[in-house]
Amino acid sequence: MSPPPPPPPQARLLLDSAALIANWQDFARAVGGAACCAAIKADGYGLGARETLVRLAAVGCRHFYVAHWQEVPPLLPLPDGIILSVLHGVTADELPAALALPARPVLVTAAQVALWRQTGRPCEAMVDSGMNRLGLAPAETADVLAGMEVAVLHSHLACADDPAHPLNEAQRACFAEVTARVPAGAFALANSAGIALGPAFHLDLVRPGIGLFGGGLMPDGRVSRTVGRMQARIIQLRDVPAGGSVGYAAAFVASRPSRIATVALGYADGYARGLSGVAWASAAGVRCSAAGRVSMDLAAFDVTDAPALAEGDWLDIPFDPETAASLSGRTSYELLVALGQRFERVWA
Ligand SMILES: *Cc1c(COP(=O)(O)O)cnc(C)c1O
C-alpha cells in the first residue's frame, strides 16, 4: 500500500533567494578583500539552513557557521570546497561524532583545545575580548594554542549594534593585541552589525547572520531586505455584530458590523503573541488589522473591507523582521528563530 498523502500545509513562508543573495553580496562588497562567511545557526535563523547554504555557496560564500554539531548532519553533503564550522567548539562526549563529520570546531576553552590537540586536525578558536561569554582569555591564548594549526582565530563583539558604545573599540584593541602574537590563518571579529563599524573591524573574515535573513541594518544603513513572507489560510469567516467580541479575553470588540477571518497561524508557529491587536494582514492590497489575541494555532483579522475573501483563501501576513520586532517588543533574532515547523517553506 502506498503511504497516505501528506496533509497540505495551512501556512507558508515564501522565501526570496534573490533577497538573501543580495543581502550577502552587500556584506561581501562592504568588506572588500575580507572573506564574507555566513552564520546559519538555528536552521538559518528559522528560514532554512540547508537552503541558505546551497544558495550562498552558489554565489561565492565559502565558509558557514553553525552553533552545534547537531546542526551539521542536515547540511550534508556539503558542496565542493565549502567549510563548515561549529561555534560552540567540541566537548568530550561530542568528539566521536565530531570526528566523523566534515566540520571543524571553533574551540572556546583551554580544555577544548587540549581535547582537540590529540586529533591533530585543524581548528578555529575563539578569544573572549570583553564579552565574557565564550572564548579563551586573551592572556592565555598564545600558550593554550601553541603548536596548534588554527585556521581562523575569532572574537565576538558584545555591542556592535550600538556604534557609539566604547566596548567596540576596547574589544577591537584587545583582539588586535592577541592577533599580533598568535599565529592563525585568518582573524575574524565582526557579525552583521560589526561590519557596519568599518574596515578596522573587518580583519580577514566576517560572520554576518541576521542581516542575511532580513533583520538589522546593512552596512549602508538601510534595513536588510526581507527574505521570508508569510501566508496563512482562512479556515473560517464569520460576521460579528457591532459590540461582539473576538478571541481570548474578548480583547477585540467590533466597533461596526465586522467580517472576521480566522487563519491557521499562531504563536506556536512563531507568530508572536505580542503582535496581538497591532499587526495586520493584507488581502489584495487591503490592510486588514489584527482582531484580538494571537492564540497558539490561530489568529484573527478584520477583513470587513475585503469582502471578496472566501474560506480557503490565503492572507498575506507581513512579517518583515524589524517591523514585527518593534510591534511585538521582541527582537528580529527571536522572531526569526521562533518560526515553526508547520510552515511550508517555499523558496523562489
Ligand atoms: C550568531 C553569531 C554571529 C552572527 O551574528 P549576527 O548578529 O546575526 O550577524 C557571528 N558570530 C558569532 C560568534 C555568532 O555567535
Tab-separated table of C-alpha atoms and ligand atoms in Angstrom:
chain	number	residue	atom	x	y	z
A	1	MET	CA	0.000	0.000	0.000
A	2	SER	CA	1.259	3.474	-0.764
A	3	PRO	CA	1.588	5.803	2.225
A	4	PRO	CA	-1.219	8.312	2.750
A	5	PRO	CA	-0.613	11.671	1.061
A	6	PRO	CA	0.905	14.280	3.374
A	7	PRO	CA	-1.676	16.772	4.647
A	8	PRO	CA	-1.256	20.080	2.837
A	9	PRO	CA	0.203	22.887	4.967
A	10	GLN	CA	-2.075	25.736	6.016
A	11	ALA	CA	0.667	28.326	6.465
A	12	ARG	CA	3.583	29.157	4.187
A	13	LEU	CA	6.830	31.027	4.272
A	14	LEU	CA	7.630	32.342	0.820
A	15	LEU	CA	11.390	32.689	0.747
A	16	ASP	CA	13.177	35.015	-1.612
A	17	SER	CA	16.522	33.657	-2.822
A	18	ALA	CA	17.334	36.899	-4.638
A	19	ALA	CA	16.912	38.939	-1.435
A	20	LEU	CA	19.085	36.508	0.550
A	21	ILE	CA	21.796	36.631	-2.096
A	22	ALA	CA	21.615	40.433	-2.435
A	23	ASN	CA	21.976	40.808	1.339
A	24	TRP	CA	25.073	38.581	1.337
A	25	GLN	CA	26.528	40.416	-1.654
A	26	ASP	CA	26.043	43.756	0.124
A	27	PHE	CA	28.105	42.461	3.045
A	28	ALA	CA	30.716	40.944	0.723
A	29	ARG	CA	31.094	44.260	-1.118
A	30	ALA	CA	31.286	46.223	2.133
A	31	VAL	CA	34.222	44.141	3.381
A	32	GLY	CA	36.213	44.346	0.166
A	33	GLY	CA	39.001	41.776	0.310
A	34	ALA	CA	37.885	40.083	3.529
A	35	ALA	CA	36.161	36.721	3.220
A	36	CYS	CA	32.418	37.055	3.741
A	37	CYS	CA	31.120	33.958	5.501
A	38	ALA	CA	27.588	33.229	6.757
A	39	ALA	CA	26.224	32.327	10.184
A	40	ILE	CA	23.404	29.870	9.517
A	41	LYS	CA	22.834	28.522	13.035
A	42	ALA	CA	19.333	27.770	14.342
A	43	ASP	CA	18.292	26.452	10.942
A	44	GLY	CA	19.402	29.536	9.099
A	45	TYR	CA	17.689	31.894	11.567
A	46	GLY	CA	14.492	29.906	11.135
A	47	LEU	CA	14.349	30.194	7.367
A	48	GLY	CA	16.274	27.060	6.354
A	49	ALA	CA	19.998	26.396	6.839
A	50	ARG	CA	20.484	23.911	4.026
A	51	GLU	CA	18.629	26.059	1.501
A	52	THR	CA	20.642	29.095	2.595
A	53	LEU	CA	23.948	27.258	2.362
A	54	VAL	CA	23.265	25.980	-1.139
A	55	ARG	CA	22.196	29.410	-2.414
A	56	LEU	CA	25.053	31.352	-0.877
A	57	ALA	CA	27.639	28.734	-1.850
A	58	ALA	CA	26.488	29.160	-5.448
A	59	VAL	CA	27.367	32.878	-5.380
A	60	GLY	CA	30.753	32.504	-3.724
A	61	CYS	CA	30.283	32.144	0.037
A	62	ARG	CA	32.857	29.520	1.073
A	63	HIS	CA	32.503	29.276	4.822
A	64	PHE	CA	29.492	28.714	7.066
A	65	TYR	CA	28.967	28.688	10.818
A	66	VAL	CA	26.501	26.760	12.970
A	67	ALA	CA	26.370	26.629	16.763
A	68	HIS	CA	26.083	22.866	17.462
A	69	TRP	CA	27.332	19.611	15.992
A	70	GLN	CA	23.697	18.515	15.769
A	71	GLU	CA	23.237	21.176	13.123
A	72	VAL	CA	25.855	19.603	10.839
A	73	PRO	CA	24.216	16.381	9.519
A	74	PRO	CA	21.191	18.157	7.972
A	75	LEU	CA	23.630	20.274	5.938
A	76	LEU	CA	25.328	17.312	4.270
A	77	PRO	CA	26.593	16.682	1.719
A	78	LEU	CA	28.479	19.949	1.609
A	79	PRO	CA	29.058	21.405	-1.856
A	80	ASP	CA	32.674	21.091	-3.040
A	81	GLY	CA	35.107	23.395	-1.304
A	82	ILE	CA	32.712	24.531	1.419
A	83	ILE	CA	33.957	24.825	5.010
A	84	LEU	CA	31.559	24.353	7.911
A	85	SER	CA	32.494	25.304	11.467
A	86	VAL	CA	30.830	24.794	14.836
A	87	LEU	CA	30.869	27.877	17.059
A	88	HIS	CA	30.484	26.139	20.411
A	89	GLY	CA	33.609	24.061	19.939
A	90	VAL	CA	33.645	20.433	20.968
A	91	THR	CA	33.227	18.552	24.241
A	92	ALA	CA	34.491	15.063	25.053
A	93	ASP	CA	31.097	13.464	24.532
A	94	GLU	CA	30.749	15.192	21.160
A	95	LEU	CA	34.192	14.159	19.959
A	96	PRO	CA	33.312	10.813	18.300
A	97	ALA	CA	30.515	12.440	16.313
A	98	ALA	CA	32.653	15.461	15.521
A	99	LEU	CA	35.477	13.325	14.141
A	100	ALA	CA	33.067	11.602	11.804
A	101	LEU	CA	31.609	14.836	10.417
A	102	PRO	CA	33.101	17.163	7.761
A	103	ALA	CA	33.188	20.229	10.024
A	104	ARG	CA	35.679	21.771	12.417
A	105	PRO	CA	35.223	23.301	15.843
A	106	VAL	CA	35.739	26.865	16.968
A	107	LEU	CA	37.435	25.910	20.234
A	108	VAL	CA	36.327	28.118	23.116
A	109	THR	CA	38.057	26.797	26.257
A	110	ALA	CA	41.550	25.581	27.123
A	111	ALA	CA	40.062	22.143	27.861
A	112	GLN	CA	38.558	22.003	24.387
A	113	VAL	CA	41.922	22.907	22.868
A	114	ALA	CA	43.607	20.103	24.855
A	115	LEU	CA	40.978	17.642	23.672
A	116	TRP	CA	41.233	18.644	20.012
A	117	ARG	CA	45.033	18.806	20.083
A	118	GLN	CA	45.077	14.985	20.317
A	119	THR	CA	43.249	14.688	16.993
A	120	GLY	CA	45.965	16.535	15.078
A	121	ARG	CA	43.284	18.202	12.986
A	122	PRO	CA	42.974	21.894	12.125
A	123	CYS	CA	40.668	24.023	14.199
A	124	GLU	CA	39.399	27.501	14.740
A	125	ALA	CA	39.407	29.208	18.112
A	126	MET	CA	37.543	31.983	19.903
A	127	VAL	CA	39.116	34.641	22.101
A	128	ASP	CA	36.976	36.475	24.625
A	129	SER	CA	37.936	40.114	24.111
A	130	GLY	CA	35.428	41.510	26.582
A	131	MET	CA	32.008	39.974	26.106
A	132	ASN	CA	32.596	37.431	28.882
A	133	ARG	CA	30.622	34.762	27.090
A	134	LEU	CA	32.689	32.130	25.261
A	135	GLY	CA	36.356	32.086	24.452
A	136	LEU	CA	39.945	31.880	25.649
A	137	ALA	CA	41.253	34.613	27.903
A	138	PRO	CA	43.455	36.987	25.869
A	139	ALA	CA	46.417	36.460	28.196
A	140	GLU	CA	46.305	32.662	27.912
A	141	THR	CA	45.586	32.402	24.186
A	142	ALA	CA	49.172	32.211	22.896
A	143	ASP	CA	50.164	29.482	25.368
A	144	VAL	CA	46.982	27.473	25.028
A	145	LEU	CA	47.155	27.441	21.224
A	146	ALA	CA	50.920	26.951	20.908
A	147	GLY	CA	51.647	24.374	18.216
A	148	MET	CA	48.041	24.128	17.043
A	149	GLU	CA	47.055	24.728	13.438
A	150	VAL	CA	44.472	27.496	13.869
A	151	ALA	CA	42.686	28.205	10.586
A	152	VAL	CA	40.731	31.160	11.955
A	153	LEU	CA	41.091	32.969	15.257
A	154	HIS	CA	37.876	34.728	16.234
A	155	SER	CA	36.484	37.142	18.703
A	156	HIS	CA	32.907	38.400	19.009
A	157	LEU	CA	31.529	41.872	19.739
A	158	ALA	CA	29.042	42.481	22.532
A	159	CYS	CA	27.731	45.908	21.464
A	160	ALA	CA	28.195	46.116	17.698
A	161	ASP	CA	24.621	47.305	17.170
A	162	ASP	CA	25.456	50.401	19.255
A	163	PRO	CA	28.256	52.051	17.246
A	164	ALA	CA	28.900	54.633	19.971
A	165	HIS	CA	29.485	52.015	22.657
A	166	PRO	CA	33.075	52.196	23.958
A	167	LEU	CA	33.267	48.401	24.296
A	168	ASN	CA	33.500	48.101	20.491
A	169	GLU	CA	36.848	49.856	20.316
A	170	ALA	CA	38.011	48.234	23.560
A	171	GLN	CA	37.310	44.768	22.143
A	172	ARG	CA	38.927	45.626	18.815
A	173	ALA	CA	42.091	46.838	20.569
A	174	CYS	CA	42.167	43.841	22.894
A	175	PHE	CA	41.843	41.425	19.987
A	176	ALA	CA	44.492	43.317	17.979
A	177	GLU	CA	46.983	42.624	20.766
A	178	VAL	CA	46.173	38.934	20.589
A	179	THR	CA	46.355	38.744	16.793
A	180	ALA	CA	49.801	40.363	16.875
A	181	ARG	CA	51.113	37.485	18.989
A	182	VAL	CA	49.124	34.400	17.978
A	183	PRO	CA	49.594	32.846	14.549
A	184	ALA	CA	46.440	31.883	12.651
A	185	GLY	CA	45.381	31.543	9.032
A	186	ALA	CA	42.887	34.385	9.413
A	187	PHE	CA	41.417	36.694	12.058
A	188	ALA	CA	37.719	37.482	12.447
A	189	LEU	CA	35.727	39.816	14.673
A	190	ALA	CA	32.563	41.108	13.005
A	191	ASN	CA	28.964	39.898	12.917
A	192	SER	CA	26.419	41.779	10.762
A	193	ALA	CA	26.426	44.910	12.890
A	194	GLY	CA	30.186	44.695	13.360
A	195	ILE	CA	30.697	45.014	9.612
A	196	ALA	CA	28.989	48.417	9.721
A	197	LEU	CA	31.547	49.600	12.279
A	198	GLY	CA	34.009	49.935	9.425
A	199	PRO	CA	37.202	48.457	7.957
A	200	ALA	CA	39.049	48.371	11.291
A	201	PHE	CA	36.610	45.649	12.339
A	202	HIS	CA	36.640	43.576	9.146
A	203	LEU	CA	40.050	41.887	9.532
A	204	ASP	CA	40.329	38.805	7.263
A	205	LEU	CA	36.910	37.247	7.589
A	206	VAL	CA	33.412	38.341	8.692
A	207	ARG	CA	30.469	36.314	10.061
A	208	PRO	CA	27.179	38.025	9.190
A	209	GLY	CA	23.972	36.285	10.255
A	210	ILE	CA	20.852	38.355	10.897
A	211	GLY	CA	21.449	40.769	8.040
A	212	LEU	CA	21.352	37.903	5.550
A	213	PHE	CA	17.873	36.983	6.715
A	214	GLY	CA	16.059	40.325	6.810
A	215	GLY	CA	16.906	41.673	10.261
A	216	GLY	CA	19.034	44.583	11.361
A	217	LEU	CA	20.777	47.221	9.321
A	218	MET	CA	23.049	46.707	6.353
A	219	PRO	CA	26.474	48.375	6.165
A	220	ASP	CA	24.968	51.334	4.253
A	221	GLY	CA	22.364	51.921	6.978
A	222	ARG	CA	19.358	50.526	5.116
A	223	VAL	CA	17.261	47.783	6.688
A	224	SER	CA	18.138	44.316	5.410
A	225	ARG	CA	15.937	43.030	2.585
A	226	THR	CA	13.095	40.860	3.833
A	227	VAL	CA	13.694	37.231	2.859
A	228	GLY	CA	10.619	35.441	4.242
A	229	ARG	CA	6.999	36.423	3.644
A	230	MET	CA	4.139	34.711	5.479
A	231	GLN	CA	0.853	33.485	4.163
A	232	ALA	CA	-1.871	31.746	6.143
A	233	ARG	CA	-5.078	30.137	5.052
A	234	ILE	CA	-8.505	31.335	6.128
A	235	ILE	CA	-10.187	28.467	7.967
A	236	GLN	CA	-13.386	30.351	8.744
A	237	LEU	CA	-15.080	33.674	8.013
A	238	ARG	CA	-17.748	34.991	10.336
A	239	ASP	CA	-19.857	38.103	10.644
A	240	VAL	CA	-19.661	39.711	14.060
A	241	PRO	CA	-22.174	42.412	15.005
A	242	ALA	CA	-21.095	45.750	16.451
A	243	GLY	CA	-20.302	45.122	20.108
A	244	GLY	CA	-19.397	41.455	19.525
A	245	SER	CA	-16.008	40.305	20.752
A	246	VAL	CA	-13.368	38.068	19.201
A	247	GLY	CA	-10.968	35.596	20.722
A	248	TYR	CA	-9.397	35.052	24.139
A	249	ALA	CA	-10.154	37.638	26.801
A	250	ALA	CA	-12.629	39.189	24.359
A	251	ALA	CA	-9.762	41.545	23.587
A	252	PHE	CA	-11.253	42.763	20.295
A	253	VAL	CA	-14.703	44.339	20.330
A	254	ALA	CA	-16.225	45.161	16.954
A	255	SER	CA	-16.989	48.852	16.596
A	256	ARG	CA	-19.061	48.170	13.471
A	257	PRO	CA	-20.610	45.082	11.917
A	258	SER	CA	-17.436	43.209	11.001
A	259	ARG	CA	-16.265	40.249	8.987
A	260	ILE	CA	-13.582	38.309	10.814
A	261	ALA	CA	-11.212	35.846	9.152
A	262	THR	CA	-9.614	33.221	11.382
A	263	VAL	CA	-6.373	31.917	9.887
A	264	ALA	CA	-4.155	28.928	10.579
A	265	LEU	CA	-1.293	30.813	12.194
A	266	GLY	CA	-0.454	31.250	15.863
A	267	TYR	CA	2.320	31.713	18.335
A	268	ALA	CA	3.193	28.017	18.019
A	269	ASP	CA	4.280	28.945	14.504
A	270	GLY	CA	6.303	31.884	15.733
A	271	TYR	CA	3.628	34.483	15.008
A	272	ALA	CA	4.396	36.277	18.242
A	273	ARG	CA	1.635	36.837	20.763
A	274	GLY	CA	2.956	40.381	21.097
A	275	LEU	CA	1.540	41.048	17.626
A	276	SER	CA	-1.972	40.705	19.080
A	277	GLY	CA	-4.066	43.685	18.100
A	278	VAL	CA	-1.180	45.586	16.480
A	279	ALA	CA	-0.290	43.598	13.364
A	280	TRP	CA	-2.232	43.354	10.139
A	281	ALA	CA	-2.772	41.119	7.149
A	282	SER	CA	-3.249	42.106	3.597
A	283	ALA	CA	-5.736	40.811	1.069
A	284	ALA	CA	-5.423	42.097	-2.494
A	285	GLY	CA	-3.822	45.274	-1.205
A	286	VAL	CA	-6.414	45.896	1.537
A	287	ARG	CA	-4.946	46.269	5.014
A	288	CYS	CA	-6.846	44.081	7.498
A	289	SER	CA	-5.989	44.739	11.131
A	290	ALA	CA	-5.434	42.007	13.684
A	291	ALA	CA	-8.586	41.327	15.695
A	292	GLY	CA	-7.771	40.347	19.257
A	293	ARG	CA	-5.229	37.973	20.707
A	294	VAL	CA	-2.967	35.708	18.725
A	295	SER	CA	-3.614	32.226	20.094
A	296	MET	CA	-1.446	29.121	19.866
A	297	ASP	CA	-2.608	27.979	16.449
A	298	LEU	CA	-4.896	30.748	15.221
A	299	ALA	CA	-5.036	34.466	14.601
A	300	ALA	CA	-7.969	36.632	13.525
A	301	PHE	CA	-8.085	39.617	11.187
A	302	ASP	CA	-10.807	42.139	10.452
A	303	VAL	CA	-11.473	41.608	6.738
A	304	THR	CA	-14.622	43.735	6.543
A	305	ASP	CA	-13.017	45.850	3.820
A	306	ALA	CA	-12.047	42.827	1.705
A	307	PRO	CA	-15.494	41.364	1.019
A	308	ALA	CA	-14.369	39.113	-1.838
A	309	LEU	CA	-12.403	36.834	0.512
A	310	ALA	CA	-13.635	33.273	0.879
A	311	GLU	CA	-12.843	30.481	3.279
A	312	GLY	CA	-9.788	28.620	1.995
A	313	ASP	CA	-8.204	31.793	0.586
A	314	TRP	CA	-4.705	32.795	1.673
A	315	LEU	CA	-3.935	36.012	3.512
A	316	ASP	CA	-0.562	37.701	3.203
A	317	ILE	CA	0.772	38.291	6.700
A	318	PRO	CA	3.503	40.946	6.753
A	319	PHE	CA	6.367	39.836	8.974
A	320	ASP	CA	9.364	41.867	7.979
A	321	PRO	CA	11.554	41.174	10.977
A	322	GLU	CA	12.312	44.722	12.129
A	323	THR	CA	8.698	45.926	11.843
A	324	ALA	CA	7.429	42.807	13.594
A	325	ALA	CA	10.099	43.338	16.246
A	326	SER	CA	9.027	46.883	17.014
A	327	LEU	CA	5.338	45.900	17.032
A	328	SER	CA	5.835	42.890	19.286
A	329	GLY	CA	8.539	44.149	21.635
A	330	ARG	CA	10.808	41.256	20.681
A	331	THR	CA	13.973	41.271	18.602
A	332	SER	CA	14.170	40.292	14.953
A	333	TYR	CA	16.511	37.463	16.026
A	334	GLU	CA	13.941	35.971	18.422
A	335	LEU	CA	11.133	36.300	15.901
A	336	LEU	CA	13.034	34.625	13.066
A	337	VAL	CA	14.386	31.677	15.036
A	338	ALA	CA	10.938	31.023	16.503
A	339	LEU	CA	9.389	30.382	13.085
A	340	GLY	CA	7.859	26.948	13.445
A	341	GLN	CA	7.993	23.694	11.578
A	342	ARG	CA	4.366	23.756	10.417
A	343	PHE	CA	5.132	26.319	7.728
A	344	GLU	CA	5.733	25.063	4.264
A	345	ARG	CA	8.973	26.822	3.342
A	346	VAL	CA	8.786	27.642	-0.348
A	347	TRP	CA	11.954	29.038	-1.945
A	348	ALA	CA	11.712	31.080	-5.108
B	1	LIG	C1	25.447	34.357	15.720
B	1	LIG	C2	26.829	34.793	15.570
B	1	LIG	C3	27.197	35.620	14.515
B	1	LIG	C4	26.190	36.270	13.600
B	1	LIG	O1	25.659	37.381	14.288
B	1	LIG	P1	24.565	38.357	13.657
B	1	LIG	O2	24.367	39.398	14.699
B	1	LIG	O3	23.353	37.525	13.452
B	1	LIG	O4	25.110	38.878	12.391
B	1	LIG	C5	28.537	35.896	14.345
B	1	LIG	N1	29.468	35.403	15.195
B	1	LIG	C6	29.146	34.620	16.237
B	1	LIG	C7	30.218	34.113	17.141
B	1	LIG	C8	27.825	34.301	16.478
B	1	LIG	O5	27.505	33.552	17.526
